[in-house]
């Protein structure tokens, strides 16, 4: 059994370690939540053959006070001068600033200078991943981004190594811990969405402006990276439809439970010939399924392959320490490759990145999934409501599977549910448009796919 508090095994790098004089030189740019944890892991791995030489952050003196002196070697250079880091002899640059700029410029400059890059920056990789991979390849260096999806869950490295022998056709995941926290709190405490959001913010699981999380922007950036790494499909995150979780109400969990289900924000991508069916949004999932069992802020990714079938990856999708483990693991992997290439000259290194650029396709993107559907209406009660809804559905050739109405609600704001047999999204939406114009409807219909 591993000893508690044992030093992290940051051992696999280039050669003999600092004493031997040929440790791989590593610079950290961005010393926030993840950066601080990376500095700590690297700093606590005495005798390692990775050597942290620079920590770069704006307002660096203030930042320095947030890092325990014992956590980093005394000879680390603290600086706010990014250019000085890029001009130095570091071999690996860890970018942990986040956002598109200046992070993107820093990453490009590092690669141009022949330095390998490790980043956890999902926005950057989702938008510019294949361009940066090509730049790295052309300079004989690497860019790794294993922490950019699912934080500490090693799903990207698994796609690169353990699953690269399969032909994957589907990836689905719970990729946003904030949404999962909120939805599982509504599920367990039957509290309103607004209360669950406030609670998540108070506990540090949601930002003050949580729109990127709630409305699916964060998850679709991660899904775009998974599609690139696992399905070799290049897709702009904005081209993936994202539906918000804001409209999910506590009553939806009551109705979902009647169907043996719960509700989770699911990101899914299925490659069929040259179309990538992809979307992010709340879905009904069976309560006893892997997705239904994921609670709080955990992440889960399921992959489906032609030969290997289904695989599952579960764990901490965020947090300084778990994410830093993924970052340091990438640094170790790059250092191993540098070590293997040492002596053979530039351009001859083994460039084993998270993604190979050789077979990347640019498929058509569609959100036109065929599934059963859950439609929840809030209406002002009056005679003939179901008849009118049924008439519209019949006109659009939609088959009703069940009708659920719980007693005890105010007739001025009455929730009830209709479930539909499988049909395509494109077939359902014109009917929803028509239904939204009916005068008894007091809220837009909540329309969720049911994933079986
Ligand atoms: N936190 C997580 O759980 C998690 C999980 C997975 C992936 N990630 C990704 O990891 C990256 C870092 O996230 P984080 O949570 O550590 O962010 P963070 O706490 O905001 O840290 C960012 C750091 O970069 C510094 N910085 C910002 N702009 C800079 C600039 N122009 N020049 C120099 N330093 C600059 C910030 O300094 P100030 O303090 O002065 O602003 C801060 O120290 C992001 O790409 C994020 O998406 C994070």
Tab-separated table of C-alpha atoms and ligand atoms in Angstrom:
chain	number	residue	atom	x	y	z
A	1	UNK	CA	0.000	0.000	0.000
A	2	UNK	CA	1.356	3.487	-0.794
A	3	UNK	CA	2.531	5.428	2.257
A	4	UNK	CA	0.401	8.413	3.239
A	5	UNK	CA	2.156	11.731	2.660
A	6	UNK	CA	4.703	10.010	0.467
A	7	UNK	CA	6.359	12.366	-2.011
A	8	UNK	CA	4.623	12.487	-5.389
A	9	UNK	CA	6.265	10.224	-7.940
A	10	UNK	CA	7.492	13.020	-10.215
A	11	UNK	CA	10.380	10.864	-11.213
A	12	UNK	CA	9.872	9.955	-14.754
A	13	UNK	CA	11.487	12.924	-16.444
A	14	UNK	CA	14.601	13.355	-18.446
A	15	UNK	CA	17.658	12.163	-16.592
A	16	UNK	CA	19.379	12.207	-13.235
A	17	UNK	CA	17.651	15.092	-11.507
A	18	UNK	CA	18.972	18.407	-10.205
A	19	UNK	CA	22.111	16.905	-8.718
A	20	UNK	CA	22.939	15.289	-12.009
A	21	UNK	CA	22.511	18.670	-13.631
A	22	UNK	CA	20.232	17.640	-16.475
A	23	UNK	CA	16.749	17.917	-14.971
A	24	UNK	CA	14.049	19.110	-17.341
A	25	UNK	CA	13.479	22.841	-16.769
A	26	UNK	CA	9.859	23.821	-16.232
A	27	UNK	CA	8.233	27.255	-15.934
A	28	UNK	CA	4.787	27.931	-14.508
A	29	UNK	CA	2.768	30.874	-15.857
A	30	UNK	CA	-0.341	31.582	-13.784
A	31	UNK	CA	-0.171	30.802	-10.085
A	32	UNK	CA	-3.843	30.676	-9.094
A	33	UNK	CA	-5.908	27.741	-7.788
A	34	UNK	CA	-4.353	25.133	-10.079
A	35	UNK	CA	-0.962	26.824	-10.503
A	36	UNK	CA	-0.356	26.940	-6.744
A	37	UNK	CA	-1.145	23.217	-6.472
A	38	UNK	CA	1.176	22.438	-9.400
A	39	UNK	CA	3.988	24.445	-7.753
A	40	UNK	CA	3.398	22.527	-4.520
A	41	UNK	CA	3.548	19.085	-6.203
A	42	UNK	CA	6.650	19.999	-8.206
A	43	UNK	CA	8.245	21.665	-5.161
A	44	UNK	CA	7.597	18.701	-2.889
A	45	UNK	CA	9.126	16.175	-5.247
A	46	UNK	CA	12.708	16.480	-4.068
A	47	UNK	CA	15.280	14.663	-6.199
A	48	UNK	CA	12.929	14.724	-9.154
A	49	UNK	CA	14.238	15.144	-12.634
A	50	UNK	CA	11.760	17.963	-13.215
A	51	UNK	CA	13.029	21.322	-12.061
A	52	UNK	CA	10.660	24.242	-11.523
A	53	UNK	CA	12.751	27.253	-12.518
A	54	UNK	CA	10.213	30.130	-12.887
A	55	UNK	CA	6.854	31.129	-11.483
A	56	UNK	CA	5.301	33.939	-13.475
A	57	UNK	CA	2.206	35.899	-12.477
A	58	UNK	CA	1.032	39.492	-12.647
A	59	UNK	CA	1.435	41.389	-9.338
A	60	UNK	CA	3.983	38.750	-8.525
A	61	UNK	CA	5.053	39.970	-5.085
A	62	UNK	CA	1.465	39.851	-3.857
A	63	UNK	CA	1.028	36.419	-5.428
A	64	UNK	CA	4.212	35.107	-3.831
A	65	UNK	CA	2.694	35.623	-0.376
A	66	UNK	CA	-0.110	33.170	-1.255
A	67	UNK	CA	2.333	30.286	-1.743
A	68	UNK	CA	3.889	28.600	1.281
A	69	UNK	CA	7.649	29.205	1.250
A	70	UNK	CA	8.321	25.505	1.846
A	71	UNK	CA	6.182	24.507	-1.107
A	72	UNK	CA	8.608	25.758	-3.765
A	73	UNK	CA	12.388	25.516	-4.050
A	74	UNK	CA	14.211	28.647	-2.868
A	75	UNK	CA	15.993	29.145	-6.182
A	76	UNK	CA	12.751	29.495	-8.200
A	77	UNK	CA	12.667	32.828	-10.044
A	78	UNK	CA	9.451	34.746	-9.313
A	79	UNK	CA	8.638	37.185	-12.101
A	80	UNK	CA	5.831	39.052	-13.826
A	81	UNK	CA	7.796	39.181	-17.078
A	82	UNK	CA	6.347	36.520	-19.407
A	83	UNK	CA	8.847	37.403	-22.146
A	84	UNK	CA	11.795	36.754	-19.837
A	85	UNK	CA	10.395	33.259	-19.179
A	86	UNK	CA	9.958	32.611	-22.895
A	87	UNK	CA	13.523	33.867	-23.585
A	88	UNK	CA	14.973	31.603	-20.892
A	89	UNK	CA	16.216	28.042	-21.352
A	90	UNK	CA	13.070	26.385	-19.936
A	91	UNK	CA	11.958	23.387	-21.928
A	92	UNK	CA	8.358	23.095	-20.752
A	93	UNK	CA	5.978	26.015	-20.164
A	94	UNK	CA	2.889	25.337	-18.034
A	95	UNK	CA	0.141	27.812	-18.920
A	96	UNK	CA	-2.423	28.189	-16.116
A	97	UNK	CA	-3.715	31.708	-16.668
A	98	UNK	CA	-6.914	30.612	-18.424
A	99	UNK	CA	-8.991	32.455	-21.058
A	100	UNK	CA	-8.116	33.152	-24.675
A	101	UNK	CA	-5.799	36.122	-24.255
A	102	UNK	CA	-3.024	36.592	-23.379
A	103	UNK	CA	-2.904	32.832	-22.706
A	104	UNK	CA	-3.183	32.023	-26.432
A	105	UNK	CA	-0.374	34.403	-27.354
A	106	UNK	CA	1.842	32.995	-24.618
A	107	UNK	CA	1.219	29.408	-25.756
A	108	UNK	CA	1.918	30.283	-29.406
A	109	UNK	CA	5.112	32.161	-28.498
A	110	UNK	CA	6.330	29.264	-26.362
A	111	UNK	CA	5.719	26.758	-29.174
A	112	UNK	CA	7.320	29.088	-31.737
A	113	UNK	CA	10.370	29.163	-29.474
A	114	UNK	CA	10.456	25.331	-29.537
A	115	UNK	CA	9.255	24.909	-25.952
A	116	UNK	CA	6.651	22.289	-25.161
A	117	UNK	CA	3.478	23.466	-23.451
A	118	UNK	CA	1.177	21.942	-20.861
A	119	UNK	CA	-2.123	23.711	-20.292
A	120	UNK	CA	-5.489	23.164	-18.606
A	121	UNK	CA	-7.131	25.835	-20.745
A	122	UNK	CA	-10.334	24.371	-22.226
A	123	UNK	CA	-11.445	27.568	-23.978
A	124	UNK	CA	-8.133	27.883	-25.797
A	125	UNK	CA	-7.904	24.214	-26.775
A	126	UNK	CA	-11.568	23.959	-27.790
A	127	UNK	CA	-11.153	26.895	-30.192
A	128	UNK	CA	-7.540	26.587	-31.349
A	129	UNK	CA	-6.544	23.031	-30.404
A	130	UNK	CA	-5.800	21.648	-33.842
A	131	UNK	CA	-3.939	24.806	-34.949
A	132	UNK	CA	-1.765	24.642	-31.810
A	133	UNK	CA	-1.153	20.913	-32.274
A	134	UNK	CA	0.031	21.589	-35.804
A	135	UNK	CA	2.275	24.424	-34.647
A	136	UNK	CA	3.759	22.167	-31.962
A	137	UNK	CA	4.304	19.401	-34.509
A	138	UNK	CA	6.016	21.773	-36.925
A	139	UNK	CA	8.409	22.901	-34.182
A	140	UNK	CA	9.182	19.375	-32.971
A	141	UNK	CA	7.629	20.005	-29.581
A	142	UNK	CA	4.425	19.041	-27.774
A	143	UNK	CA	1.294	20.617	-26.415
A	144	UNK	CA	-0.588	18.616	-23.781
A	145	UNK	CA	-3.937	19.512	-22.222
A	146	UNK	CA	-5.037	16.493	-20.197
A	147	UNK	CA	-6.465	18.697	-17.427
A	148	UNK	CA	-8.679	20.726	-19.771
A	149	UNK	CA	-11.537	18.196	-19.635
A	150	UNK	CA	-12.804	16.606	-16.424
A	151	UNK	CA	-9.975	18.117	-14.313
A	152	UNK	CA	-8.319	15.264	-12.456
A	153	UNK	CA	-10.066	12.444	-14.360
A	154	UNK	CA	-7.508	11.090	-16.835
A	155	UNK	CA	-9.911	10.727	-19.734
A	156	UNK	CA	-7.827	12.544	-22.363
A	157	UNK	CA	-4.693	10.480	-21.642
A	158	UNK	CA	-6.923	7.370	-21.804
A	159	UNK	CA	-8.184	8.417	-25.228
A	160	UNK	CA	-4.582	8.925	-26.329
A	161	UNK	CA	-3.178	5.639	-25.075
A	162	UNK	CA	-5.549	3.005	-23.676
A	163	UNK	CA	-8.333	3.580	-26.190
A	164	UNK	CA	-6.483	4.700	-29.311
A	165	UNK	CA	-6.626	1.128	-30.655
A	166	UNK	CA	-10.418	1.259	-30.743
A	167	UNK	CA	-12.590	3.140	-33.206
A	168	UNK	CA	-14.722	5.331	-30.931
A	169	UNK	CA	-18.100	6.484	-32.216
A	170	UNK	CA	-19.675	8.020	-29.106
A	171	UNK	CA	-18.674	10.064	-26.077
A	172	UNK	CA	-21.041	11.301	-23.386
A	173	UNK	CA	-20.323	12.914	-20.085
A	174	UNK	CA	-21.244	14.877	-17.037
A	175	UNK	CA	-18.569	17.493	-17.616
A	176	UNK	CA	-19.668	20.427	-15.497
A	177	UNK	CA	-19.439	20.011	-11.722
A	178	UNK	CA	-21.410	23.200	-11.030
A	179	UNK	CA	-24.459	21.962	-12.947
A	180	UNK	CA	-24.208	18.524	-11.407
A	181	UNK	CA	-23.977	20.001	-7.924
A	182	UNK	CA	-27.064	22.174	-8.513
A	183	UNK	CA	-29.141	19.439	-10.139
A	184	UNK	CA	-28.283	16.846	-7.506
A	185	UNK	CA	-29.110	19.358	-4.737
A	186	UNK	CA	-32.526	20.063	-6.302
A	187	UNK	CA	-33.004	16.303	-6.593
A	188	UNK	CA	-32.070	15.516	-2.996
A	189	UNK	CA	-33.566	18.530	-1.186
A	190	UNK	CA	-36.379	19.467	-3.637
A	191	UNK	CA	-35.303	23.107	-3.356
A	192	UNK	CA	-35.893	25.669	-6.134
A	193	UNK	CA	-33.193	26.197	-8.750
A	194	UNK	CA	-32.402	29.714	-7.413
A	195	UNK	CA	-31.762	28.351	-3.907
A	196	UNK	CA	-29.510	25.557	-5.193
A	197	UNK	CA	-27.529	28.105	-7.228
A	198	UNK	CA	-27.081	30.406	-4.213
A	199	UNK	CA	-25.913	27.451	-2.152
A	200	UNK	CA	-23.409	26.415	-4.854
A	201	UNK	CA	-22.076	29.995	-4.968
A	202	UNK	CA	-21.766	30.162	-1.170
A	203	UNK	CA	-19.751	26.905	-1.166
A	204	UNK	CA	-17.463	28.006	-3.990
A	205	UNK	CA	-18.881	25.508	-6.508
A	206	UNK	CA	-20.305	28.265	-8.728
A	207	UNK	CA	-18.979	31.653	-9.772
A	208	UNK	CA	-20.898	34.888	-9.124
A	209	UNK	CA	-21.732	34.900	-12.839
A	210	UNK	CA	-22.291	31.222	-13.492
A	211	UNK	CA	-23.764	31.644	-17.004
A	212	UNK	CA	-20.951	29.729	-18.742
A	213	UNK	CA	-21.700	26.734	-16.535
A	214	UNK	CA	-25.505	26.910	-16.353
A	215	UNK	CA	-26.079	27.661	-20.027
A	216	UNK	CA	-23.689	24.964	-21.252
A	217	UNK	CA	-20.781	27.067	-22.613
A	218	UNK	CA	-18.207	25.390	-20.369
A	219	UNK	CA	-19.415	21.855	-21.109
A	220	UNK	CA	-19.570	22.320	-24.862
A	221	UNK	CA	-15.971	23.571	-24.937
A	222	UNK	CA	-15.011	20.338	-23.147
A	223	UNK	CA	-17.176	18.268	-25.493
A	224	UNK	CA	-15.417	19.861	-28.483
A	225	UNK	CA	-12.060	18.768	-27.003
A	226	UNK	CA	-13.331	15.224	-26.377
A	227	UNK	CA	-14.655	15.077	-29.941
A	228	UNK	CA	-11.230	16.134	-31.227
A	229	UNK	CA	-9.286	13.727	-29.032
A	230	UNK	CA	-11.630	10.717	-29.141
A	231	UNK	CA	-13.571	11.010	-32.389
A	232	UNK	CA	-10.897	12.933	-34.348
A	233	UNK	CA	-13.599	15.447	-35.256
A	234	UNK	CA	-12.790	19.139	-35.308
A	235	UNK	CA	-15.789	21.161	-34.215
A	236	UNK	CA	-16.186	24.786	-33.111
A	237	UNK	CA	-17.706	24.812	-29.594
A	238	UNK	CA	-20.275	27.417	-30.713
A	239	UNK	CA	-21.610	25.018	-33.338
A	240	UNK	CA	-22.694	22.597	-30.602
A	241	UNK	CA	-26.205	23.351	-29.345
A	242	UNK	CA	-26.315	24.130	-25.619
A	243	UNK	CA	-29.534	24.189	-23.585
A	244	UNK	CA	-29.632	25.843	-20.161
A	245	UNK	CA	-30.434	24.053	-16.877
A	246	UNK	CA	-32.087	27.224	-15.480
A	247	UNK	CA	-35.617	26.084	-16.417
A	248	UNK	CA	-35.384	22.803	-14.479
A	249	UNK	CA	-37.757	22.906	-11.501
A	250	UNK	CA	-37.971	20.755	-8.367
A	251	UNK	CA	-41.262	19.336	-9.721
A	252	UNK	CA	-39.373	17.928	-12.717
A	253	UNK	CA	-37.540	15.597	-10.357
A	254	UNK	CA	-40.902	14.347	-9.038
A	255	UNK	CA	-42.119	13.585	-12.534
A	256	UNK	CA	-38.728	12.172	-13.585
A	257	UNK	CA	-38.853	9.839	-10.549
A	258	UNK	CA	-42.256	8.531	-11.734
A	259	UNK	CA	-40.451	7.515	-14.921
A	260	UNK	CA	-37.591	5.864	-12.974
A	261	UNK	CA	-35.298	8.756	-13.929
A	262	UNK	CA	-33.445	11.790	-12.631
A	263	UNK	CA	-32.085	14.859	-14.448
A	264	UNK	CA	-28.455	15.621	-15.292
A	265	UNK	CA	-26.641	18.004	-17.628
A	266	UNK	CA	-25.321	15.621	-20.288
A	267	UNK	CA	-22.818	16.452	-23.026
A	268	UNK	CA	-22.984	13.920	-25.833
A	269	UNK	CA	-21.420	13.429	-29.239
A	270	UNK	CA	-22.119	10.585	-31.673
A	271	UNK	CA	-20.233	10.283	-34.938
A	272	UNK	CA	-22.329	8.707	-37.701
A	273	UNK	CA	-20.599	8.679	-41.080
A	274	UNK	CA	-19.656	12.309	-41.641
A	275	UNK	CA	-22.169	13.883	-39.242
A	276	UNK	CA	-21.386	14.609	-35.617
A	277	UNK	CA	-24.587	14.613	-33.558
A	278	UNK	CA	-23.705	16.738	-30.548
A	279	UNK	CA	-25.371	18.771	-27.851
A	280	UNK	CA	-25.182	19.799	-24.194
A	281	UNK	CA	-28.181	20.171	-21.922
A	282	UNK	CA	-30.352	18.712	-19.177
A	283	UNK	CA	-31.652	15.206	-19.946
A	284	UNK	CA	-33.662	12.560	-18.144
A	285	UNK	CA	-31.419	9.594	-17.327
A	286	UNK	CA	-32.391	6.377	-15.514
A	287	UNK	CA	-31.861	6.795	-11.782
A	288	UNK	CA	-29.865	3.562	-11.579
A	289	UNK	CA	-27.676	4.317	-14.624
A	290	UNK	CA	-24.043	5.516	-14.310
A	291	UNK	CA	-25.160	9.096	-15.085
A	292	UNK	CA	-28.077	8.905	-12.642
A	293	UNK	CA	-25.766	7.909	-9.820
A	294	UNK	CA	-23.267	10.789	-10.240
A	295	UNK	CA	-23.790	13.146	-7.319
A	296	UNK	CA	-22.504	16.591	-6.376
A	297	UNK	CA	-19.590	18.008	-8.358
A	298	UNK	CA	-18.136	14.776	-9.763
A	299	UNK	CA	-17.520	14.228	-13.480
A	300	UNK	CA	-18.234	11.075	-15.480
A	301	UNK	CA	-17.246	10.332	-19.072
A	302	UNK	CA	-18.507	7.292	-20.996
A	303	UNK	CA	-16.970	6.272	-24.302
A	304	UNK	CA	-18.399	3.821	-26.855
A	305	UNK	CA	-16.100	2.015	-29.227
A	306	UNK	CA	-16.615	-0.319	-32.153
A	307	UNK	CA	-14.376	-3.028	-30.692
A	308	UNK	CA	-13.973	-2.320	-26.965
A	309	UNK	CA	-17.580	-1.391	-26.181
A	310	UNK	CA	-18.347	1.048	-23.375
A	311	UNK	CA	-15.850	2.501	-20.867
A	312	UNK	CA	-16.427	4.802	-17.878
A	313	UNK	CA	-14.181	7.400	-16.211
A	314	UNK	CA	-15.328	8.936	-12.920
A	315	UNK	CA	-13.709	11.385	-10.515
A	316	UNK	CA	-13.030	14.936	-9.408
A	317	UNK	CA	-13.594	17.181	-12.392
A	318	UNK	CA	-12.157	20.280	-10.738
A	319	UNK	CA	-10.269	21.577	-7.720
A	320	UNK	CA	-6.652	22.678	-7.390
A	321	UNK	CA	-5.043	19.403	-6.327
A	322	UNK	CA	-6.871	16.938	-8.632
A	323	UNK	CA	-6.403	19.232	-11.636
A	324	UNK	CA	-2.745	19.777	-10.747
A	325	UNK	CA	-2.192	16.005	-10.771
A	326	UNK	CA	-3.361	15.937	-14.385
A	327	UNK	CA	-1.090	18.890	-15.237
A	328	UNK	CA	1.978	17.370	-13.569
A	329	UNK	CA	1.272	14.015	-15.242
A	330	UNK	CA	1.310	15.775	-18.626
A	331	UNK	CA	4.575	17.510	-17.699
A	332	UNK	CA	6.097	14.139	-16.813
A	333	UNK	CA	4.948	12.646	-20.095
A	334	UNK	CA	6.458	15.536	-22.094
A	335	UNK	CA	9.683	15.316	-20.102
A	336	UNK	CA	9.912	11.596	-20.875
A	337	UNK	CA	9.615	12.335	-24.573
A	338	UNK	CA	12.203	15.091	-24.333
A	339	UNK	CA	14.481	12.694	-22.537
A	340	UNK	CA	13.968	10.045	-25.204
A	341	UNK	CA	14.728	12.597	-27.933
A	342	UNK	CA	17.744	14.102	-26.224
A	343	UNK	CA	20.900	13.732	-28.239
A	344	UNK	CA	19.004	13.169	-31.444
A	345	UNK	CA	18.661	16.877	-32.162
A	346	UNK	CA	15.646	19.112	-32.640
A	347	UNK	CA	12.836	17.824	-34.827
A	348	UNK	CA	13.582	14.207	-33.978
A	349	UNK	CA	11.736	14.050	-30.697
A	350	UNK	CA	8.911	11.637	-30.161
A	351	UNK	CA	5.975	14.003	-30.452
A	352	UNK	CA	3.254	11.992	-28.717
A	353	UNK	CA	0.493	14.457	-28.074
A	354	UNK	CA	-3.004	14.020	-26.614
A	355	UNK	CA	-4.212	14.154	-30.201
A	356	UNK	CA	-2.682	13.088	-33.480
A	357	UNK	CA	-3.321	15.669	-36.203
A	358	UNK	CA	-3.054	13.165	-39.023
A	359	UNK	CA	-6.649	11.897	-39.215
A	360	UNK	CA	-8.776	14.847	-38.075
A	361	UNK	CA	-12.069	15.329	-39.946
A	362	UNK	CA	-14.447	18.304	-40.026
A	363	UNK	CA	-17.886	16.656	-39.957
A	364	UNK	CA	-21.273	18.322	-40.341
A	365	UNK	CA	-22.695	19.198	-36.878
A	366	UNK	CA	-26.268	18.347	-35.984
A	367	UNK	CA	-28.361	18.296	-32.801
A	368	UNK	CA	-31.142	16.334	-34.483
A	369	UNK	CA	-31.030	13.333	-32.124
A	370	UNK	CA	-33.844	10.799	-32.197
A	371	UNK	CA	-35.002	10.103	-28.611
A	372	UNK	CA	-38.102	9.810	-26.462
A	373	UNK	CA	-39.021	13.195	-24.937
A	374	UNK	CA	-40.254	14.636	-21.662
A	375	UNK	CA	-42.455	17.725	-22.075
A	376	UNK	CA	-43.419	19.624	-18.941
A	377	UNK	CA	-46.140	22.258	-19.141
A	378	UNK	CA	-47.178	24.883	-16.598
A	379	UNK	CA	-50.739	25.946	-17.418
A	380	UNK	CA	-53.672	27.933	-16.136
A	381	UNK	CA	-56.187	25.106	-15.745
A	382	UNK	CA	-59.221	25.109	-18.047
A	383	UNK	CA	-61.178	22.452	-19.931
A	384	UNK	CA	-59.763	21.107	-23.208
A	385	UNK	CA	-56.023	21.637	-22.601
A	386	UNK	CA	-54.981	18.039	-23.231
A	387	UNK	CA	-57.245	17.818	-26.279
A	388	UNK	CA	-55.601	20.898	-27.856
A	389	UNK	CA	-52.091	19.625	-27.155
A	390	UNK	CA	-52.965	16.171	-28.483
A	391	UNK	CA	-54.359	17.701	-31.662
A	392	UNK	CA	-51.120	19.587	-32.361
A	393	UNK	CA	-49.030	16.493	-31.692
A	394	UNK	CA	-51.191	14.363	-33.964
A	395	UNK	CA	-50.844	16.969	-36.715
A	396	UNK	CA	-47.031	16.622	-36.420
A	397	UNK	CA	-47.178	12.785	-36.282
A	398	UNK	CA	-45.881	12.682	-32.688
A	399	UNK	CA	-46.915	9.683	-30.569
A	400	UNK	CA	-47.790	10.301	-26.926
A	401	UNK	CA	-46.362	7.655	-24.606
A	402	UNK	CA	-47.766	8.827	-21.242
A	403	UNK	CA	-49.468	11.681	-19.457
A	404	UNK	CA	-48.546	12.446	-15.842
A	405	UNK	CA	-50.366	14.844	-13.538
A	406	UNK	CA	-49.748	14.992	-9.828
A	407	UNK	CA	-52.592	16.195	-7.588
A	408	UNK	CA	-52.372	19.071	-5.113
A	409	UNK	CA	-51.102	21.963	-7.273
A	410	UNK	CA	-52.620	25.425	-7.596
A	411	UNK	CA	-54.965	25.435	-10.644
A	412	UNK	CA	-53.552	28.829	-11.673
A	413	UNK	CA	-50.104	27.259	-12.135
A	414	UNK	CA	-50.540	23.596	-12.802
A	415	UNK	CA	-47.611	21.437	-13.901
A	416	UNK	CA	-48.167	18.277	-15.908
A	417	UNK	CA	-46.041	16.133	-18.179
A	418	UNK	CA	-46.452	14.419	-21.510
A	419	UNK	CA	-43.828	11.913	-22.659
A	420	UNK	CA	-43.383	11.136	-26.322
A	421	UNK	CA	-42.209	8.058	-28.140
A	422	UNK	CA	-38.911	8.490	-29.983
A	423	UNK	CA	-38.849	11.159	-32.659
A	424	UNK	CA	-36.321	13.530	-34.115
A	425	UNK	CA	-35.691	16.926	-32.597
A	426	UNK	CA	-36.508	18.538	-35.952
A	427	UNK	CA	-39.915	16.857	-35.993
A	428	UNK	CA	-40.759	17.976	-32.445
A	429	UNK	CA	-39.764	21.642	-32.602
A	430	UNK	CA	-42.427	22.962	-34.977
A	431	UNK	CA	-45.030	21.372	-32.666
A	432	UNK	CA	-43.459	23.082	-29.631
A	433	UNK	CA	-43.611	26.412	-31.479
A	434	UNK	CA	-47.330	25.942	-32.027
A	435	UNK	CA	-47.918	24.860	-28.430
A	436	UNK	CA	-46.082	27.921	-27.088
A	437	UNK	CA	-48.804	30.132	-28.622
A	438	UNK	CA	-51.663	28.501	-26.685
A	439	UNK	CA	-53.185	30.988	-24.239
A	440	UNK	CA	-53.340	28.645	-21.201
A	441	UNK	CA	-49.573	28.147	-21.213
A	442	UNK	CA	-47.987	30.272	-18.446
A	443	UNK	CA	-44.343	29.173	-18.903
A	444	UNK	CA	-42.431	27.890	-21.921
A	445	UNK	CA	-42.688	24.107	-22.176
A	446	UNK	CA	-39.581	22.375	-20.758
A	447	UNK	CA	-38.525	19.811	-23.328
A	448	UNK	CA	-35.910	17.243	-22.259
A	449	UNK	CA	-34.557	14.204	-24.101
A	450	UNK	CA	-34.983	10.912	-22.248
A	451	UNK	CA	-31.757	8.890	-22.515
A	452	UNK	CA	-32.320	5.174	-21.949
B	1	LIG	N1	-9.832	25.534	-10.948
B	1	LIG	C1	-10.150	24.339	-11.423
B	1	LIG	O1	-10.699	23.484	-10.710
B	1	LIG	C2	-9.840	23.990	-12.847
B	1	LIG	C3	-10.175	22.697	-13.348
B	1	LIG	C4	-9.843	22.361	-14.660
B	1	LIG	C5	-9.228	23.297	-15.463
B	1	LIG	N2	-8.941	24.539	-14.977
B	1	LIG	C6	-8.282	25.494	-15.873
B	1	LIG	O2	-7.007	25.814	-15.307
B	1	LIG	C7	-6.654	27.155	-15.671
B	1	LIG	C8	-6.344	27.944	-14.399
B	1	LIG	O3	-7.500	27.934	-13.582
B	1	LIG	P1	-7.462	28.475	-12.082
B	1	LIG	O4	-8.735	28.016	-11.458
B	1	LIG	O5	-6.191	28.146	-11.446
B	1	LIG	O6	-7.564	30.048	-12.346
B	1	LIG	P2	-7.175	31.220	-11.340
B	1	LIG	O7	-7.290	30.760	-9.936
B	1	LIG	O8	-7.964	32.422	-11.767
B	1	LIG	O9	-5.628	31.472	-11.660
B	1	LIG	C9	-5.164	32.187	-12.768
B	1	LIG	C10	-3.871	32.821	-12.388
B	1	LIG	O10	-3.310	33.458	-13.520
B	1	LIG	C11	-2.953	34.795	-13.166
B	1	LIG	N3	-3.062	35.644	-14.343
B	1	LIG	C12	-4.196	36.016	-14.980
B	1	LIG	N4	-3.898	36.763	-16.052
B	1	LIG	C13	-2.551	36.878	-16.073
B	1	LIG	C14	-1.637	37.540	-16.941
B	1	LIG	N5	-2.074	38.238	-17.967
B	1	LIG	N6	-0.330	37.442	-16.684
B	1	LIG	C15	0.113	36.740	-15.613
B	1	LIG	N7	-0.684	36.098	-14.743
B	1	LIG	C16	-2.012	36.166	-14.987
B	1	LIG	C17	-3.931	35.189	-12.094
B	1	LIG	O11	-3.446	36.273	-11.332
B	1	LIG	P3	-4.440	37.146	-10.396
B	1	LIG	O12	-4.640	36.333	-9.171
B	1	LIG	O13	-3.706	38.400	-10.177
B	1	LIG	O14	-5.714	37.332	-11.173
B	1	LIG	C18	-4.031	33.898	-11.290
B	1	LIG	O15	-2.992	33.791	-10.367
B	1	LIG	C19	-7.835	27.701	-16.467
B	1	LIG	O16	-7.594	27.522	-17.832
B	1	LIG	C20	-8.991	26.814	-16.022
B	1	LIG	O17	-10.045	26.722	-16.978
B	1	LIG	C21	-9.220	24.896	-13.698
